[in-house]
Coordinates of C-alpha atoms in Angstrom, one line a residue:
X1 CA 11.5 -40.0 25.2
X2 CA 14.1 -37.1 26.7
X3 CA 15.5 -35.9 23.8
X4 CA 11.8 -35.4 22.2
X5 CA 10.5 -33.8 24.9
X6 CA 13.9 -31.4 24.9
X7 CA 13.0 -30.9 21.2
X8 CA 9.4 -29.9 21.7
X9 CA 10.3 -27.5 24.6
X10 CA 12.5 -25.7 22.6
X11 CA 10.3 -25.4 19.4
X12 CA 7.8 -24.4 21.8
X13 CA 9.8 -21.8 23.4
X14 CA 11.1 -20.3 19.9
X15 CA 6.9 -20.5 18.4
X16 CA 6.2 -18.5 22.0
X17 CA 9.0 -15.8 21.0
X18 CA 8.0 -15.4 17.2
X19 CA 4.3 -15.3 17.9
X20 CA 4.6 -12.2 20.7
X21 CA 7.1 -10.5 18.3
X22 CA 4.3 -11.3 15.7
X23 CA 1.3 -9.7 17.9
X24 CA 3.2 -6.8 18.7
X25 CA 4.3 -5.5 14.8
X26 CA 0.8 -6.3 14.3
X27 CA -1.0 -4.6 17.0
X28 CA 1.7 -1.3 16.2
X29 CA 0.8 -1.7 12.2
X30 CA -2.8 -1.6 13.5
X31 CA -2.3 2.0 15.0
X32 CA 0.5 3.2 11.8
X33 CA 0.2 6.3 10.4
X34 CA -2.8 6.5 7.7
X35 CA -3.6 9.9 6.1
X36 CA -5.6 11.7 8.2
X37 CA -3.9 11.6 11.3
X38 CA -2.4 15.0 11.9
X39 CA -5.8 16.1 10.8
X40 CA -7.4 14.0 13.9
X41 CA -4.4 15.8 16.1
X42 CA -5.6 19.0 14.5
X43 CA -9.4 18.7 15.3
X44 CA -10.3 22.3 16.3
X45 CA -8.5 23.8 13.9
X46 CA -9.7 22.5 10.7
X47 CA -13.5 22.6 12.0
X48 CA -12.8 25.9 12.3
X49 CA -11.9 26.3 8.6
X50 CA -14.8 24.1 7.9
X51 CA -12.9 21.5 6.3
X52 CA -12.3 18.8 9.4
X53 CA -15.8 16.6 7.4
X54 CA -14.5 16.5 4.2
X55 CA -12.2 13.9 4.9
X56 CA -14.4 12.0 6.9
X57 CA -16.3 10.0 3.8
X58 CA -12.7 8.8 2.4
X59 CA -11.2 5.5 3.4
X60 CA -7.5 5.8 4.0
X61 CA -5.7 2.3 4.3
X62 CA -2.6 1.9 7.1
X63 CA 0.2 0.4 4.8
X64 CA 1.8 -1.0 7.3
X65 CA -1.1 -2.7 8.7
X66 CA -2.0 -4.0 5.1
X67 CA 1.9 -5.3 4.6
X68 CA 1.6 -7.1 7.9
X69 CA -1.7 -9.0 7.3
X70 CA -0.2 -10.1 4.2
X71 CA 3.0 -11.6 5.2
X72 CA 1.0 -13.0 8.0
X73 CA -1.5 -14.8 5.2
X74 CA 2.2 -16.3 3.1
X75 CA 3.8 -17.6 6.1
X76 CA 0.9 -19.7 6.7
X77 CA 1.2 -20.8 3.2
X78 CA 4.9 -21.5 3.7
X79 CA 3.6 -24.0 6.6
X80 CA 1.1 -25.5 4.7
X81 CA 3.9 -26.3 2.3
X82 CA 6.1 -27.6 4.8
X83 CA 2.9 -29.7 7.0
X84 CA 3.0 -31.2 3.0
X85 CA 6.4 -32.1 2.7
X86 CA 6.2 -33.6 6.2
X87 CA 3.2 -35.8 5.4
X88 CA 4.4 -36.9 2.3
X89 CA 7.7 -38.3 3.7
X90 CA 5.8 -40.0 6.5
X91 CA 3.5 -41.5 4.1
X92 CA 6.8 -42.9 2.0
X93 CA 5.4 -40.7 -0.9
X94 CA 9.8 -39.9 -1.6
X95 CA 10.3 -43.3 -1.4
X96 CA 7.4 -44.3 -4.1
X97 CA 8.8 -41.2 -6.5
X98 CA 12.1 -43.0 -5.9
X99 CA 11.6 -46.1 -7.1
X100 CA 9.4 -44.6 -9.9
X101 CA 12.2 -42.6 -11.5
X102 CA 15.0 -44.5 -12.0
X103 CA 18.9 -42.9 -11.6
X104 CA 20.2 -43.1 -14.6
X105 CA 24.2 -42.9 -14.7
X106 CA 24.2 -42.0 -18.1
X107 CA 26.1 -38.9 -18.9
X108 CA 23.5 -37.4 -20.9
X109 CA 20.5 -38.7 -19.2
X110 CA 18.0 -36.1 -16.9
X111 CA 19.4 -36.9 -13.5
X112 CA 16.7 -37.8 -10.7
X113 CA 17.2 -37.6 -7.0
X114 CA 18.4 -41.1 -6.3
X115 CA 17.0 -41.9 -3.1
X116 CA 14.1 -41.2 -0.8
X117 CA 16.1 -38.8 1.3
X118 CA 17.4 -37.1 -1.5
X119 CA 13.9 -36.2 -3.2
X120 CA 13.3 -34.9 0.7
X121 CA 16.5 -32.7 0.9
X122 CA 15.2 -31.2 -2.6
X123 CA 12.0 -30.7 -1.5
X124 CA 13.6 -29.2 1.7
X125 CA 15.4 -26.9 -0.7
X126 CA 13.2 -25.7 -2.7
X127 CA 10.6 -24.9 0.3
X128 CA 13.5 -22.5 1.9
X129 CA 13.8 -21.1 -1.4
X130 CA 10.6 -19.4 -1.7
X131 CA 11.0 -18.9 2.3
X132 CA 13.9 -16.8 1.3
X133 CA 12.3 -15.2 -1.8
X134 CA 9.3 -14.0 -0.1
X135 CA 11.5 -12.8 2.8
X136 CA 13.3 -10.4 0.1
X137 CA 10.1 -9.3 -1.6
X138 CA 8.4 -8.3 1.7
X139 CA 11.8 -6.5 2.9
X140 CA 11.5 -4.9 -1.1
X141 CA 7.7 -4.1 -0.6
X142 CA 8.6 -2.4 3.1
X143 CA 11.5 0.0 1.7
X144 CA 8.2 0.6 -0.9
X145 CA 5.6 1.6 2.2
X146 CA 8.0 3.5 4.1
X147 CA 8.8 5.8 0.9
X148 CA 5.5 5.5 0.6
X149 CA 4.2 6.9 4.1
X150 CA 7.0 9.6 4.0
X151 CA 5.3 11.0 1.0
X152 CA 1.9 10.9 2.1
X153 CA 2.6 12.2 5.6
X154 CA 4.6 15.8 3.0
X155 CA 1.0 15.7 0.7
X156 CA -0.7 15.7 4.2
X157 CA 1.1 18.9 5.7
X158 CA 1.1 20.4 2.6
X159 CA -2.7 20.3 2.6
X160 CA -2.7 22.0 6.3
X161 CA -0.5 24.6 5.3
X162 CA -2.2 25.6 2.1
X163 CA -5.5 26.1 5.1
X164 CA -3.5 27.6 6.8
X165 CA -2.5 30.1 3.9
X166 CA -6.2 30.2 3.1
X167 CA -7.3 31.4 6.8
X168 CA -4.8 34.0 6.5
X169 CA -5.9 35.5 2.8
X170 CA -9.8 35.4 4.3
X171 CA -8.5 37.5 7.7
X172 CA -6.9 39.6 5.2
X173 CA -9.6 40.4 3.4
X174 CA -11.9 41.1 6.3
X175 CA -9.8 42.8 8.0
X176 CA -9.1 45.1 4.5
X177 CA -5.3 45.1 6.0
X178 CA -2.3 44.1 5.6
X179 CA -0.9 41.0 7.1
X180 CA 2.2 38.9 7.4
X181 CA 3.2 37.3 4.3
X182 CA 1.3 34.1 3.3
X183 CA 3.0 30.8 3.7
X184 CA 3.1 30.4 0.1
X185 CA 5.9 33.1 -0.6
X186 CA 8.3 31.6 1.9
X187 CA 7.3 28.0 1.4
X188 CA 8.3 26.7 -2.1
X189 CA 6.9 23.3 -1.8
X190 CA 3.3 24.7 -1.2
X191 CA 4.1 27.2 -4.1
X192 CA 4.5 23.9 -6.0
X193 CA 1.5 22.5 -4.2
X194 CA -0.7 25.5 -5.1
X195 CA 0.8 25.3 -8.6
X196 CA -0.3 21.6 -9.2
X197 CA -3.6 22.4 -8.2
X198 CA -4.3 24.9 -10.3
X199 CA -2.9 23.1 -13.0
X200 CA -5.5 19.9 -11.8
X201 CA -8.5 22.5 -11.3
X202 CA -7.9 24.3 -15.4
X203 CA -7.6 21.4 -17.2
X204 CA -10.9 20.1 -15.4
X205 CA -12.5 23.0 -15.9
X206 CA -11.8 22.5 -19.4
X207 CA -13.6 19.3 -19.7
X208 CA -16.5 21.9 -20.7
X209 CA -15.2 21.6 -24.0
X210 CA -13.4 18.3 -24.2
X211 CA -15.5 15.7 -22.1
X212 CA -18.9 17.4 -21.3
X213 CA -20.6 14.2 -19.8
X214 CA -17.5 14.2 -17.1
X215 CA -17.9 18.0 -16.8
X216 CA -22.3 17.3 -16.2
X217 CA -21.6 14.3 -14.0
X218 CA -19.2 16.3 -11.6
X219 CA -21.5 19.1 -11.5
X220 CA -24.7 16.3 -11.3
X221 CA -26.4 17.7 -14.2
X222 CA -27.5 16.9 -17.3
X223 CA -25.6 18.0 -20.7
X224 CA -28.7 19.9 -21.8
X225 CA -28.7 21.7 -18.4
X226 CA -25.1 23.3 -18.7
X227 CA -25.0 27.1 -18.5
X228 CA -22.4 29.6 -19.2
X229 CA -21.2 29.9 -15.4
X230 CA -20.5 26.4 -14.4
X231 CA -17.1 26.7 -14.6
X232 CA -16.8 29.2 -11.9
X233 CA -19.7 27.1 -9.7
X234 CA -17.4 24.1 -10.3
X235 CA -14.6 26.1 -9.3
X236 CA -16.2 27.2 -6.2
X237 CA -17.0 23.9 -5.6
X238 CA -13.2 22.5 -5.8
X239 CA -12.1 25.1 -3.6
X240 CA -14.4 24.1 -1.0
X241 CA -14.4 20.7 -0.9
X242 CA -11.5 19.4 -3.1
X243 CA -8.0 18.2 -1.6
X244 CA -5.1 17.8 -4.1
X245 CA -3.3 16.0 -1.1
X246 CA -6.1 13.2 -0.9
X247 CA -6.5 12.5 -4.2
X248 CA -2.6 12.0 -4.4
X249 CA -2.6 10.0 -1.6
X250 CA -5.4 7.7 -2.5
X251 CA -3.8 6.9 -5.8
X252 CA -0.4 6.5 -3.7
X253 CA -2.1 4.3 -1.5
X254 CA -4.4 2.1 -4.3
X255 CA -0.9 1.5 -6.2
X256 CA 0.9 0.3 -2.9
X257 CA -1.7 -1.8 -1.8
X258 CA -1.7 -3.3 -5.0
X259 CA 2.0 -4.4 -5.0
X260 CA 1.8 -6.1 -1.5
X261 CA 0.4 -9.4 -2.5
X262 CA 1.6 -11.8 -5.0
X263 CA -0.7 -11.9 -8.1
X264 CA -1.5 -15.3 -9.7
X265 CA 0.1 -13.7 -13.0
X266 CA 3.4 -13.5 -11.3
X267 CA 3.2 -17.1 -9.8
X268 CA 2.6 -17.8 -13.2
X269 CA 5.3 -16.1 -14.4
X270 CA 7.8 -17.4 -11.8
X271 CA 6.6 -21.1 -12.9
X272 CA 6.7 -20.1 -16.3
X273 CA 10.3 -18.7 -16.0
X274 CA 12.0 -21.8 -13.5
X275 CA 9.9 -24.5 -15.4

């Protein structure tokens, strides 16, 4: 009739809005920052430090791309819930849990909905509930990506500028002159950057001593085969290859990515707590 073809053109018209809004935060969360961009922007330059490959083998994940995928996947649960609660009102599956429970009037007596439309409205309820809840958690989980990308995108710079500082010491000491002052005595967060790492590359160096199948297995060789200068070969080694930046964004990254979806044990929790 009219008014049901009215309805359906306006539900269609509101599903058309939501799902280009949809496409679009999920086509820009596809292209997001990951680390490793201003490194792609920076091509030339870090090939010519020799360090542009190093990166290459590590998998970075775009947070925002991961967050979006995920709310995408509980939405669609939210409709199968409500595609349930549809079906079981057409099937009179209320009115059945109706007349199965009967209202008792009794003042101390465990109140059931009375009628078939009120086990629907509670139903109703309880589905925009977790609507709502998720809603939160995802707006929660966003302020956490966001903090989450600033912090990366610092650990990133930092790493070019402590290159950076390293191109200038190596001209320096070709040169056997003396240049402008490094980055690192005008920049204090890449004096704390530079401080960290030191820290990170002594107290592996001391696995030597502590944990000496770590210290063979980073150096790929066998406990028997350790010699007095592997410390300074591992060393070597770290300078080389090893970026403070992407191993504290990696562990950033695995932590967020972790948080995004749901676990069973908090579903279980949640029912644990309401039930």
């Amino acid at each position: 009739n009219y008014i049901e073809a009215m309805l359906l053109i306006g539900f269609v018209g509101i599903a058309s809005i939501f799902e280009i809004t949809w496409h679009e935060i999920v086509r820009r969360s596809s292209q997001s920052y990951s680390f490793g961009k201003y490194y792609g922007e920076k091509a030339s330059f870090l090939a010519s430090l020799h360090l542009y490959h190093e990166h290459r083998h590590v998998k970075h994940s775009r947070l925002y791309e991961d967050l979006a995928y995920r709310m995408g996947g509980e939405f669609m649960i939210l409709g199968l819930l409500a595609f349930l609660i549809f079906v079981t009102n057409q099937a009179n599956g209320f009115d059945s849990l109706a007349n199965r429970f009967h209202y008792d009037e009794a003042k101390d007596a465990w109140h059931m909905p009375r009628y078939d439309t009120d086990w629907l409205h509670m139903a109703e309820v309880v589905h925009m509930k977790l609507f709502i809840g998720m809603v939160l958690y995802f707006i929660l989980i966003l302020c956490l990506v966001r903090g989450a990308i600033r912090q990366i995108k610092e650990w990133e710079k930092l790493h070019m500028r402590h290159c950076k500082q390293q191109q200038l010491e190596a001209l320096k000491e070709r040169m056997e002159s003396p240049t402008p002052h490094s980055l690192g005595h005008a920049d204090r967060e890449l004096t704390k950057h530079n401080l960290w790492r030191e820290y990170f590359v002594t107290k592996l160096l001391k696995w030597r001593t502590t944990h000496p199948q770590l210290f063979s297995n980073v150096l790929a060789k066998d406990e028997n085969e350790l010699r007095d200068g592997d410390e300074d070969e591992l060393r070597e080694q770290i300078d080389k290859n090893f970026s403070l930046s992407t191993y504290f964004a990696l562990n950033l990254e695995f932590g967020v990515v972790d948080s995004i979806p749901v676990h069973f044990q908090t579903w279980f929790g949640v029912m644990l707590i309401m039930g």
